[in-house]
Short mmCIF file of C-alpha atoms in Angstrom, two decimals:
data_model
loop_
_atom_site.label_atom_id
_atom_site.label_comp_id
_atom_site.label_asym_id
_atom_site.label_seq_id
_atom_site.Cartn_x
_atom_site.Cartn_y
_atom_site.Cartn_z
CA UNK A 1 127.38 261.19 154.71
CA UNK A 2 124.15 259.78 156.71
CA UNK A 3 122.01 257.31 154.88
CA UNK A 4 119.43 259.91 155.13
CA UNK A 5 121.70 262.53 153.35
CA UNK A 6 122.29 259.74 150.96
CA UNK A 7 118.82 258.85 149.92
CA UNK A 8 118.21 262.33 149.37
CA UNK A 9 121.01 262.65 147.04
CA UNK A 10 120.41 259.34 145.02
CA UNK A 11 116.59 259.95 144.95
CA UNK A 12 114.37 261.91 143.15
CA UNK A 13 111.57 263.51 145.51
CA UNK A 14 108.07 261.56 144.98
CA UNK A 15 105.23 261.27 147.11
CA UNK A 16 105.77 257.27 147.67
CA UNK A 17 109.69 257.93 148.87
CA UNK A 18 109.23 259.48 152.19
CA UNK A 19 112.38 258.23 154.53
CA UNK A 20 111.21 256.94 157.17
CA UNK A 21 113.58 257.30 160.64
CA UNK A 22 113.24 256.40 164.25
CA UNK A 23 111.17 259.12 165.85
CA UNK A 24 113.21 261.56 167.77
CA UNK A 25 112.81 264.80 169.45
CA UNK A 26 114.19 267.46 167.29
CA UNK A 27 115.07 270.94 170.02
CA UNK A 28 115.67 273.22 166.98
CA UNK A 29 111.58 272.09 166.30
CA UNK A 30 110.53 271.96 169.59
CA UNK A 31 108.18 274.89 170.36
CA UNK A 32 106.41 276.36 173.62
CA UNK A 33 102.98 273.76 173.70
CA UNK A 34 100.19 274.12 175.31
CA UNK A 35 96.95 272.40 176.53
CA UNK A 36 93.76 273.26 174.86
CA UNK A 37 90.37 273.48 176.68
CA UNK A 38 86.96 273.55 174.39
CA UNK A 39 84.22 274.49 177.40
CA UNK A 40 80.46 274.59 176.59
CA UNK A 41 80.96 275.44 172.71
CA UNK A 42 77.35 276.21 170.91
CA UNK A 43 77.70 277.26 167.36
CA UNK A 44 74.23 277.76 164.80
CA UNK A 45 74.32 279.24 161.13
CA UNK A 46 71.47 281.19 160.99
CA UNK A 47 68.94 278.57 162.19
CA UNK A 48 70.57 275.63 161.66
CA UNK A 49 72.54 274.23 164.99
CA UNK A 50 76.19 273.26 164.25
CA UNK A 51 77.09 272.62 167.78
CA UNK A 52 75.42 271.64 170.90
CA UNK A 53 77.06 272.46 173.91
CA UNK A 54 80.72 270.98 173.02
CA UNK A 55 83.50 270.18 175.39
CA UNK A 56 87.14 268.75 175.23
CA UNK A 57 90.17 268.52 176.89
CA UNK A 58 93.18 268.34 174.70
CA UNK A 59 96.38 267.56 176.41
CA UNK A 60 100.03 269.52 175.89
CA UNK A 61 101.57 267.54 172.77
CA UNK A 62 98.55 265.23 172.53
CA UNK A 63 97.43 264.21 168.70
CA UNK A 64 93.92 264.28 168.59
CA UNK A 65 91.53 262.54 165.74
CA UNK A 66 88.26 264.60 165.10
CA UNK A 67 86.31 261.96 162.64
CA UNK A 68 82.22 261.86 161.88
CA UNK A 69 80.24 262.07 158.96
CA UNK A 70 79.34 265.20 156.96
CA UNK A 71 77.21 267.55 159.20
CA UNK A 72 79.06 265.85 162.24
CA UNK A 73 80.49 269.55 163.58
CA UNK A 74 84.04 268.38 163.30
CA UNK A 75 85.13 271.01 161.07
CA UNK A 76 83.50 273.74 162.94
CA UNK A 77 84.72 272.79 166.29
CA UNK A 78 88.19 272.97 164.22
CA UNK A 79 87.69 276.19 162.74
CA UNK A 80 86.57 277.88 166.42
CA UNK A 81 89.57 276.37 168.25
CA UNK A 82 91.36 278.15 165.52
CA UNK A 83 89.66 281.25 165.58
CA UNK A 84 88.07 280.90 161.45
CA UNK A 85 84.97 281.26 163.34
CA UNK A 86 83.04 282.13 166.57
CA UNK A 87 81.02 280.79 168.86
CA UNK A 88 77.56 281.67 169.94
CA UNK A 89 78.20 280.67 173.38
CA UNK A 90 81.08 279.30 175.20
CA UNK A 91 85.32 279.59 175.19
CA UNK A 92 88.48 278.31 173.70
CA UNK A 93 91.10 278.36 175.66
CA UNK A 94 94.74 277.68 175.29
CA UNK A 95 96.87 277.12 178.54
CA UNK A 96 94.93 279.04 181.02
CA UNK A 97 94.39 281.89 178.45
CA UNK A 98 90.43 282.40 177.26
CA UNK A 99 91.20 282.86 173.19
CA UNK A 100 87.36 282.92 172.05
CA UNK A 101 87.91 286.57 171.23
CA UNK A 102 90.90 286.52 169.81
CA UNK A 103 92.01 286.41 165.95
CA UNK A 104 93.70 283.54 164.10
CA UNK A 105 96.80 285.71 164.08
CA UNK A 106 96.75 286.12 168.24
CA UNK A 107 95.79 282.66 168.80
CA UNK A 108 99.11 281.18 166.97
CA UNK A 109 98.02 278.30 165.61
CA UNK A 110 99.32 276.79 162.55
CA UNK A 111 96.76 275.26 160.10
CA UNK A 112 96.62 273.17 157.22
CA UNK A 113 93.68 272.93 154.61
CA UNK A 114 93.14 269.97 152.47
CA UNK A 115 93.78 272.12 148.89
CA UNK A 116 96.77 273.21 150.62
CA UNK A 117 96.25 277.22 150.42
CA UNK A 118 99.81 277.36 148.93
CA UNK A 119 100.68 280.97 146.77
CA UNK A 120 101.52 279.86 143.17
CA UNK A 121 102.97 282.50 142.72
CA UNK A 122 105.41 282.02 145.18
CA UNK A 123 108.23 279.72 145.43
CA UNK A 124 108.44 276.83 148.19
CA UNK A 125 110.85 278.77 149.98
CA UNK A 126 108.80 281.61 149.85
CA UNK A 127 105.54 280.27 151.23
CA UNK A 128 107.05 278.74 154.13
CA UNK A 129 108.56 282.45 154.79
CA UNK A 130 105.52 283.71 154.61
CA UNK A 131 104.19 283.54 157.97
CA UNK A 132 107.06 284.80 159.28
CA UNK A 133 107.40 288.10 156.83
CA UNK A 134 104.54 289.22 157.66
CA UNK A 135 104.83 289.79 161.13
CA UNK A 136 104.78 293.20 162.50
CA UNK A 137 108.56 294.85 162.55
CA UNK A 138 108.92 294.04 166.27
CA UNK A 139 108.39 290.22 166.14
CA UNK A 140 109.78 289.87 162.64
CA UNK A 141 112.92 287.57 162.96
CA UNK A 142 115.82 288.78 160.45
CA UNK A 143 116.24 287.75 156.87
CA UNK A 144 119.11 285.19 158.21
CA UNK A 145 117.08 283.62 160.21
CA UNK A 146 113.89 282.96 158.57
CA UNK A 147 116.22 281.41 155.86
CA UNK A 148 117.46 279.35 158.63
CA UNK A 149 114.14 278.30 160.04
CA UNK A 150 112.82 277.95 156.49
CA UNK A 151 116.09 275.09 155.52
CA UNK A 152 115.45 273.40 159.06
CA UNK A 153 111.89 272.95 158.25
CA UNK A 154 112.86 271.67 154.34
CA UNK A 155 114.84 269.03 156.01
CA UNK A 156 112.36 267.89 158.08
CA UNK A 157 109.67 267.62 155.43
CA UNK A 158 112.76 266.38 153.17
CA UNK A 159 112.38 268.53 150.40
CA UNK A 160 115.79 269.70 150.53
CA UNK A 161 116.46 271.10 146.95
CA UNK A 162 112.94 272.13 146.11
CA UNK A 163 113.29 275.27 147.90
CA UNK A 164 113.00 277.00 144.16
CA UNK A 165 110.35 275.01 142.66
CA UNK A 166 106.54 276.73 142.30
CA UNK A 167 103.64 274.83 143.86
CA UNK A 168 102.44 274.09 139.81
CA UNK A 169 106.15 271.88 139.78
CA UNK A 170 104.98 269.40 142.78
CA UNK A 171 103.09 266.16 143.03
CA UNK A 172 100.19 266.36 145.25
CA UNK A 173 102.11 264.65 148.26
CA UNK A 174 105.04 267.44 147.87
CA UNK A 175 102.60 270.81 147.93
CA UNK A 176 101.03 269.08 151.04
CA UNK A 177 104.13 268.43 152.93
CA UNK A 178 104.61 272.37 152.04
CA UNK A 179 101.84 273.67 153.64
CA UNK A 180 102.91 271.45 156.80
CA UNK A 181 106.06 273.46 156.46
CA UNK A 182 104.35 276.89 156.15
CA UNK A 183 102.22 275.68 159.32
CA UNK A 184 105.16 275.26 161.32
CA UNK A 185 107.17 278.18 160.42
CA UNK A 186 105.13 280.19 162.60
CA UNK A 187 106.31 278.03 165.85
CA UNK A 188 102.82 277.74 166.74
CA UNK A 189 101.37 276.30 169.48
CA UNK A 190 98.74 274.27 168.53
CA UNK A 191 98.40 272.84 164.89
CA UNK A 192 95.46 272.20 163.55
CA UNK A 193 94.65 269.95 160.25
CA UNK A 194 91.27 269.64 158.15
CA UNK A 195 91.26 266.81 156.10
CA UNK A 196 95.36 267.37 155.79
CA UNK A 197 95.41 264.08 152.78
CA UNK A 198 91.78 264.65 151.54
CA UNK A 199 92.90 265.53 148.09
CA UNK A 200 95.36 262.33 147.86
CA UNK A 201 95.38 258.72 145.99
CA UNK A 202 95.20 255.89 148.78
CA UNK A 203 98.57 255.02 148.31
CA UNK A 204 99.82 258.67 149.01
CA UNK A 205 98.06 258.87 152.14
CA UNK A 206 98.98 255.78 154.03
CA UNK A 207 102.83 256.91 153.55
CA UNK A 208 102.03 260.10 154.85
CA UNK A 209 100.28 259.46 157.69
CA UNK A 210 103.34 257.72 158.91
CA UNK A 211 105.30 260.78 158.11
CA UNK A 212 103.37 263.18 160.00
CA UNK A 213 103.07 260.87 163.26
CA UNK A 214 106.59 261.01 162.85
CA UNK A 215 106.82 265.02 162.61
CA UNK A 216 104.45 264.86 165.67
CA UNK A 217 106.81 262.84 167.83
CA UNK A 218 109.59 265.06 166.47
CA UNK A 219 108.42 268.36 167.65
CA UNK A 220 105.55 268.00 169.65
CA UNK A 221 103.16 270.00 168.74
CA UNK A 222 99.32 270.01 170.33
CA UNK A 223 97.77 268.76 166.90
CA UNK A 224 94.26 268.36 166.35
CA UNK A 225 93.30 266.93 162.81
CA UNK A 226 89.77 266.46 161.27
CA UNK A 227 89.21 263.15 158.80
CA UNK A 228 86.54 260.94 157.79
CA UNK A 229 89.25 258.29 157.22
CA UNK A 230 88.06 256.39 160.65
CA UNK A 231 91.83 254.01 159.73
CA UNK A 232 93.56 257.19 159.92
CA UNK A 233 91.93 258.39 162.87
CA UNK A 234 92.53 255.07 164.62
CA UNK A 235 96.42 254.75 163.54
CA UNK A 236 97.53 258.04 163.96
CA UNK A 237 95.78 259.57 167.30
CA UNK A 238 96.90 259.73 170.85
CA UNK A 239 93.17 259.83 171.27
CA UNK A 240 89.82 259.69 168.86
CA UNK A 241 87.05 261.71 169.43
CA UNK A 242 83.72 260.75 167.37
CA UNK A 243 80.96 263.04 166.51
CA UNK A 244 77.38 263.08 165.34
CA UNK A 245 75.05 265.93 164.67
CA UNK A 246 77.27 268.08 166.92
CA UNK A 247 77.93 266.74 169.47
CA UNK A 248 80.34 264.41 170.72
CA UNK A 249 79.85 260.74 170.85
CA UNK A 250 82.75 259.55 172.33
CA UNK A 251 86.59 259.91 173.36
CA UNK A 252 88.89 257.91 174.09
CA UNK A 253 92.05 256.17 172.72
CA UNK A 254 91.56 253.09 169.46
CA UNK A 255 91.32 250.42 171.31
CA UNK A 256 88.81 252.32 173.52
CA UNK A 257 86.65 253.17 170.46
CA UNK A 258 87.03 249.97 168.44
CA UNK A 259 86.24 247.46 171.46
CA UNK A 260 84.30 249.22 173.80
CA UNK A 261 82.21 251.65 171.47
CA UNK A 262 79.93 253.98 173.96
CA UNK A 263 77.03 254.13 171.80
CA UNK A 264 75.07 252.95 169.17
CA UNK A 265 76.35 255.92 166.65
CA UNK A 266 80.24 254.50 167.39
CA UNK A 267 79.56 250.51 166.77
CA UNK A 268 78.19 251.42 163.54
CA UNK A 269 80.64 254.41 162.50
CA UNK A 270 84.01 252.63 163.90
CA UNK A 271 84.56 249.54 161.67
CA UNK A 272 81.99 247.48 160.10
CA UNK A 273 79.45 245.95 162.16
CA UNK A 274 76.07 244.43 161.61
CA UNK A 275 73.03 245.21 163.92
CA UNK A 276 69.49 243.33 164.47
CA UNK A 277 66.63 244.06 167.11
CA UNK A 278 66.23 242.25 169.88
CA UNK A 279 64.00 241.57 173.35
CA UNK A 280 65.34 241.44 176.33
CA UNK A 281 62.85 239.95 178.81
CA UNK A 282 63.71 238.18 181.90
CA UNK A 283 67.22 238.12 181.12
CA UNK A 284 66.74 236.11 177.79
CA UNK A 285 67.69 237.79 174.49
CA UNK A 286 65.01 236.67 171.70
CA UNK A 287 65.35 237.45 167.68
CA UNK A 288 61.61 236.56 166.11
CA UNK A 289 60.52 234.56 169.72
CA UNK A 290 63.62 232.88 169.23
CA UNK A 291 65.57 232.40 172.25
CA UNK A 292 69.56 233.37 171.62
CA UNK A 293 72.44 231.96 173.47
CA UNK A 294 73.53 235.44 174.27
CA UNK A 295 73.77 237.24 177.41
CA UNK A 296 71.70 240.43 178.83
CA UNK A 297 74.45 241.11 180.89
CA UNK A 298 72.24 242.80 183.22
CA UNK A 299 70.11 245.21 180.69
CA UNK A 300 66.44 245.58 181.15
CA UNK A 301 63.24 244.41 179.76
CA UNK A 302 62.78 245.64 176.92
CA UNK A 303 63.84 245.98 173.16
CA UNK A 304 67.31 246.58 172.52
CA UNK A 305 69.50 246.47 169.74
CA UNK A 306 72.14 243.30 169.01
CA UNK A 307 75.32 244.53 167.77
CA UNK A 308 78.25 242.27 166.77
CA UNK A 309 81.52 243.15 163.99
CA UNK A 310 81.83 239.83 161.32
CA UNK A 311 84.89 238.62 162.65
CA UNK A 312 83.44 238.27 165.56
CA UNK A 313 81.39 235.36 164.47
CA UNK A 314 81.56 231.75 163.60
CA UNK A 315 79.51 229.01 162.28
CA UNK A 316 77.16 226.86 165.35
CA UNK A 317 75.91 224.35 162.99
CA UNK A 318 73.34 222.70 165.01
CA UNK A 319 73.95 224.39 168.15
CA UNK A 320 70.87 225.83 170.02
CA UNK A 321 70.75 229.41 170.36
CA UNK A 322 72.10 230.44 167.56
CA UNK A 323 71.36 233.42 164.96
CA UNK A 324 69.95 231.76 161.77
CA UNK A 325 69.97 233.19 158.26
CA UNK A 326 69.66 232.80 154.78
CA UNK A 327 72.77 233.13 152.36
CA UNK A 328 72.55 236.11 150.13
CA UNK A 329 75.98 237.01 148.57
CA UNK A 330 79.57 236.02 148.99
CA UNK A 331 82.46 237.90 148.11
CA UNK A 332 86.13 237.08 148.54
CA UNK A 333 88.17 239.86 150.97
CA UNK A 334 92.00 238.41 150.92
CA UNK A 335 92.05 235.33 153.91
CA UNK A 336 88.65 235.86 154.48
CA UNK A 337 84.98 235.33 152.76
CA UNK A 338 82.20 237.40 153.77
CA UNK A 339 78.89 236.44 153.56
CA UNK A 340 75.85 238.00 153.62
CA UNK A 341 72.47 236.91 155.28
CA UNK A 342 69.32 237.50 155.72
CA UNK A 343 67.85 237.35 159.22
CA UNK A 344 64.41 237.01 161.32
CA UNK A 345 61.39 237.88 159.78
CA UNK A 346 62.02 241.25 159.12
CA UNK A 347 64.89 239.68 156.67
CA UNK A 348 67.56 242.18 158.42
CA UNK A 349 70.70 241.93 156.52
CA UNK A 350 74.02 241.15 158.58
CA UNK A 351 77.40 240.43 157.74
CA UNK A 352 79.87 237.19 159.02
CA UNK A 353 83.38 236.79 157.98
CA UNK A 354 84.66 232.86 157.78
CA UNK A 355 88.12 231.75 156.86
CA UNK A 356 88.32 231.67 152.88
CA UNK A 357 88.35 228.20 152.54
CA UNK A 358 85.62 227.59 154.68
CA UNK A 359 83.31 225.28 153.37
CA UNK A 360 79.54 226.85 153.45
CA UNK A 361 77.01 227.31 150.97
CA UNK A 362 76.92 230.01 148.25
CA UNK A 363 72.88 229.46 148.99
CA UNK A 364 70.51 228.26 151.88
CA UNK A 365 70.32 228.80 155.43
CA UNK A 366 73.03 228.60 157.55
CA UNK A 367 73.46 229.20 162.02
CA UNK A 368 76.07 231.22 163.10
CA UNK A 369 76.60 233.17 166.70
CA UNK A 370 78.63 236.22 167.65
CA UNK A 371 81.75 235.80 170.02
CA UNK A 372 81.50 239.62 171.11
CA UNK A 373 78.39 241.58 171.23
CA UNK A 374 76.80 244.61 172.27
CA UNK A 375 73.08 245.25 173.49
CA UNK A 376 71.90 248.81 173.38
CA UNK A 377 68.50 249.89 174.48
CA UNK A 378 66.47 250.55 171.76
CA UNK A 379 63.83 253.71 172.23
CA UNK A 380 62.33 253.48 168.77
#
């Protein structure tokens, strides 16, 4: 018996118990992938815009992050690369194949919704047949092997035994690891996810966003998953892509997003950062007429925007040059404390983090200056 056969014997199926194995390529999972092209997409309800003019390039067995606020346009791009919806203008396409026109049912795309969409009427055997029942008579695959598919697919989700059980008898982690199952039964190229662990406790979703990088790697499908969990985004993705008011803001892989953020938008979505306004003016950055010891890296006159994360600060004490700010709250965050002061005239709040037992005061004014930065233009 393998361990993994083992643990599944000796354990009973929770949420939090998800074996985790060295990723693999499963061939009896392996489907027919495909790249996906989003050219030009405009999308407007009525009068309001959704999407302004919209392109990506999604690689063959690529795992891409969609993450933004509400009103971002991340779910709608999802739902027109899986044919929910339509665009006013521009294509879809998948391989070399324009889908814009086509149904959710010719596209073949497998999709998972955050309340999971399961039947509760239906078994867990049953809704992963689903997709595969319904086909027309001439791409229907016999009874023996939609069981067959259906068991594979139980295995891989490991809920091997629960093939009987009714949506109502599942934890919250179990019915979503279902629909992933009824997703795949389809074989579809391109898998699509909105907000696939919305409806889960922290706890549940960290172990299963390991599990489904895992399923990725196993079967390699072309997966494209909305969240506004910017920690899943950045663990799980080949590549992020970050939007705002419809359009895109960026692409590019974590590391690309987290240390080299394109825009103002993505240092102040990605991660925490703190921001303060600036002039540039002869190559000297000045806070308040007060001359930083911080590089314009070649920007021009003008005022621009300071940006900075709080670990990437430290303490100057009487250093020249240096940002200085009154104490206004500290608050313990495991190794580190993070203050919070009160800058320039304007009293701008910004954030620092120092080693916990740092010695500093829990009042008063202290000097501090950023490792890292960022200047952006700033137009208002």
């Amino acid at each position: 018996m393998t361990a993994l056969a083992q643990f599944r014997r000796d354990t009973d199926y929770t949420e939090t118990k998800i074996s985790l194995v060295a990723p693999f390529v499963d061939e009896r999972l392996r489907v027919k992938t495909m790249n996906v092209t989003v050219e030009n997409l405009v999308k407007a309800f009525g009068l309001v815009p959704a999407l302004h003019g919209v392109s990506l390039e999604i690689a063959s067995g690529e795992l891409i992050a969609l993450v933004g606020p509400s009103g971002s346009g991340k779910t709608t791009l999802l739902r027109l690369i899986a044919g929910l919806d339509f665009p006013n203008s521009g294509r879809v396409l998948f391989g070399n194949d324009d889908a814009s026109a086509k149904s959710v049912q010719d596209r073949n795309v497998g999709f998972v919704f955050q309340n999971y969409a399961l039947f509760r009427h239906m078994s867990v055997f049953e809704n992963i047949a689903f997709g595969l029942r319904v086909r027309d008579s001439g791409r229907r695959p016999s009874e023996a092997a939609i069981a067959e598919r259906v068991m594979t697919l139980l295995e891989l989700v490991q809920l091997n035994g629960l093939e009987k059980r009714f949506p109502g008898q599942l934890s919250g982690g179990q019915r979503q690891r279902v629909a992933f199952a009824r997703a795949l039964a389809i074989e579809p190229g391109v898998l699509l996810l909105d907000e696939p662990f919305g409806a889960l406790d922290a706890k549940v979703r960290k172990e299963l966003r390991r599990w489904l990088r895992e399923i990725h790697d196993r079967t390699g499908h072309t997966t494209v998953f909305v969240t506004h969990d910017q920690e899943e985004a950045l663990e799980l993705a080949d590549r992020v892509v970050v939007m705002s008011q419809g359009r895109i803001e960026q692409v590019g892989t974590a590391d690309d997003i987290f240390d080299n953020p394109a825009t103002p938008f993505v240092f102040d979505f990605i991660g925490d950062s703190s921001a303060l306004p600036v002039v540039i003016d002869k190559g000297s950055v000045s806070l308040d007429d007060r001359i930083l010891s911080i590089d314009a890296n070649g920007h021009a006159d003008g005022p621009a925007t300071l940006f900075f994360r709080p670990n990437h600060v430290h303490l100057a004490g009487q250093e020249s040059g240096a940002i200085v700010g009154t104490v206004r709250g500290s608050r313990r965050r495991g190794d580190i404390r993070r203050l919070e002061l009160e800058v320039g005239l304007a009293r701008r709040l910004c954030e620092i983090d120092l080693p916990a037992d740092a010695e500093v005061p829990k009042t008063g004014r202290i000097a501090v200056k950023p490792a890292k930065w960022r200047l952006f233009p700033r137009t208002a």
